[in-house]
Amino acid sequence: MKSASSRIVGPLPSGCGAIGTPEEISDAVGKQMSGAAKLVDGSADASIGRTDRIDCYYGLGNSEQVNDAPVRVGLASYNDANAAATRVQKTVDEEKGAGAKASEVPVGGDKGTLLAARKTVTLVATHQATTVVVIATTEAVPASQAAAVLGKIADRALSPR
């Protein structure tokens, strides 16, 4: 496990390999995530204090439709830790409002919130001014394994190389 001092502080990585290789994601999930990771470079959004965003989609196989991805990992950086925490809380509130069950889970030395919905499991967490979100279909990651699997993927995403 990485120490909090080795977490991302500052600029986000520019590629999916720094967040997690397809092999690392496959190992965490326990099944092959076919195809290359698809990168979608997000943008800053001053209205919410976001300075950068990167999303990586795993297990697409030959599909180009990112909504088909069994596992998605996103990182975003914000002006400060408060803006990051506000965004995570908004996601938690929205998912709970839509019926997801929330529970606290460890993400390395940080804490995250696992949101279990009917067809997806989502883990959101912050480290200083960086947020991470890991979304998996329940076909890829059963809810009973979501805390451990998504926690491992989120910890990896927050640990730069």
XYZ file of C-alpha atoms in Angstrom:
161
model
C 0.000 0.000 0.000
C 1.269 3.446 -0.893
C 1.676 6.060 1.774
C -0.378 9.226 1.506
C 2.809 11.130 0.654
C 3.080 9.222 -2.649
C -0.379 10.309 -3.777
C -1.092 12.588 -6.727
C -0.636 16.226 -5.802
C -0.712 18.668 -8.690
C -1.094 17.823 -12.380
C -2.982 14.683 -13.374
C -1.298 11.953 -15.416
C -1.745 12.298 -19.175
C -2.465 8.672 -20.004
C -4.407 5.643 -18.804
C -1.240 3.626 -18.153
C -0.434 5.919 -15.221
C -3.925 5.308 -13.775
C -3.931 1.572 -14.379
C -2.906 -0.675 -17.257
C -5.521 -3.034 -18.711
C -3.555 -5.857 -17.063
C -3.680 -4.184 -13.624
C -7.416 -3.541 -13.967
C -7.963 -7.150 -15.154
C -5.970 -8.445 -12.169
C -7.998 -6.317 -9.733
C -11.329 -7.389 -11.257
C -10.283 -11.011 -11.581
C -11.230 -11.323 -15.254
C -9.768 -10.208 -18.554
C -10.654 -6.659 -19.596
C -10.222 -6.991 -23.359
C -8.999 -4.236 -25.636
C -6.844 -1.195 -24.977
C -7.855 1.382 -22.390
C -9.735 4.250 -24.047
C -8.707 7.716 -22.861
C -11.129 10.620 -22.788
C -9.370 13.832 -21.819
C -11.780 16.016 -19.888
C -11.721 19.721 -19.427
C -11.536 22.335 -16.757
C -14.832 23.707 -15.421
C -14.361 26.933 -13.464
C -17.982 26.886 -12.245
C -17.181 23.877 -9.999
C -13.478 24.633 -9.444
C -12.263 21.760 -11.659
C -8.850 22.386 -13.201
C -8.423 19.117 -15.168
C -10.050 15.735 -15.780
C -9.091 12.385 -17.313
C -11.337 9.343 -17.779
C -10.163 5.874 -18.783
C -12.467 3.107 -19.985
C -11.450 -0.550 -19.663
C -12.832 -3.740 -21.198
C -14.375 -2.192 -24.300
C -13.015 -4.909 -26.598
C -13.757 -3.686 -30.134
C -16.452 -1.221 -29.058
C -15.902 2.516 -29.331
C -18.909 3.259 -27.098
C -17.508 4.315 -23.720
C -20.890 3.631 -22.102
C -20.256 -0.072 -22.848
C -17.132 -0.152 -20.646
C -17.392 -2.621 -17.758
C -14.883 -0.515 -15.757
C -14.317 3.244 -15.881
C -11.784 5.203 -13.845
C -11.764 8.997 -13.685
C -9.483 11.480 -11.998
C -10.187 15.173 -11.621
C -8.191 17.963 -10.031
C -9.740 20.983 -8.346
C -8.657 24.391 -7.105
C -8.533 23.097 -3.536
C -9.493 20.195 -1.268
C -12.817 21.822 -0.381
C -13.926 22.004 -4.032
C -12.935 18.337 -4.490
C -14.843 17.251 -1.366
C -17.894 19.255 -2.493
C -17.933 17.423 -5.862
C -17.652 14.013 -4.199
C -20.484 14.845 -1.793
C -22.668 15.976 -4.715
C -22.069 12.624 -6.465
C -22.865 10.711 -3.255
C -26.073 12.701 -2.722
C -27.182 12.215 -6.355
C -26.537 8.465 -6.321
C -28.255 8.002 -2.956
C -31.182 10.048 -4.278
C -31.403 7.589 -7.193
C -31.553 4.651 -4.761
C -27.902 3.630 -4.361
C -26.789 2.277 -0.995
C -23.743 4.103 0.405
C -20.983 2.763 2.656
C -17.546 4.012 3.673
C -14.549 2.041 2.382
C -10.770 2.462 2.652
C -8.832 3.726 -0.365
C -5.221 3.299 0.687
C -4.803 5.735 3.583
C -7.861 7.741 2.533
C -11.555 6.971 2.835
C -14.044 6.705 0.007
C -17.747 6.109 -0.445
C -18.989 2.985 -2.188
C -22.351 3.419 -3.904
C -24.128 0.201 -4.852
C -26.920 0.601 -7.395
C -28.890 -1.994 -9.351
C -26.533 -2.351 -12.331
C -23.380 -0.523 -11.199
C -21.072 -0.063 -8.251
C -19.315 3.288 -7.876
C -16.496 4.339 -5.577
C -15.717 8.028 -5.083
C -12.874 9.397 -2.981
C -10.633 12.426 -2.614
C -7.004 12.976 -1.832
C -6.336 16.650 -1.192
C -7.566 18.470 -4.332
C -7.857 15.313 -6.494
C -10.948 13.138 -6.848
C -11.153 9.587 -8.143
C -14.250 7.768 -9.339
C -14.317 4.083 -10.254
C -17.502 2.758 -11.847
C -18.020 -0.906 -12.677
C -20.954 -2.901 -13.914
C -22.162 -5.494 -11.421
C -21.466 -8.079 -14.160
C -17.761 -7.140 -14.019
C -17.594 -6.557 -10.251
C -20.331 -8.104 -8.094
C -21.520 -5.815 -5.295
C -20.183 -8.297 -2.706
C -16.625 -7.749 -4.039
C -16.944 -4.048 -4.903
C -15.365 -2.554 -1.767
C -12.120 -4.525 -2.139
C -11.879 -4.428 -5.948
C -12.853 -0.789 -6.503
C -10.790 0.293 -3.484
C -7.721 -1.364 -5.014
C -8.332 0.273 -8.423
C -8.912 3.714 -6.827
C -5.755 3.391 -4.708
C -3.768 2.512 -7.857
C -5.236 5.447 -9.793
C -4.269 7.900 -7.047
C -0.681 6.580 -6.875
C 1.411 8.085 -9.688
C 4.409 6.390 -11.225
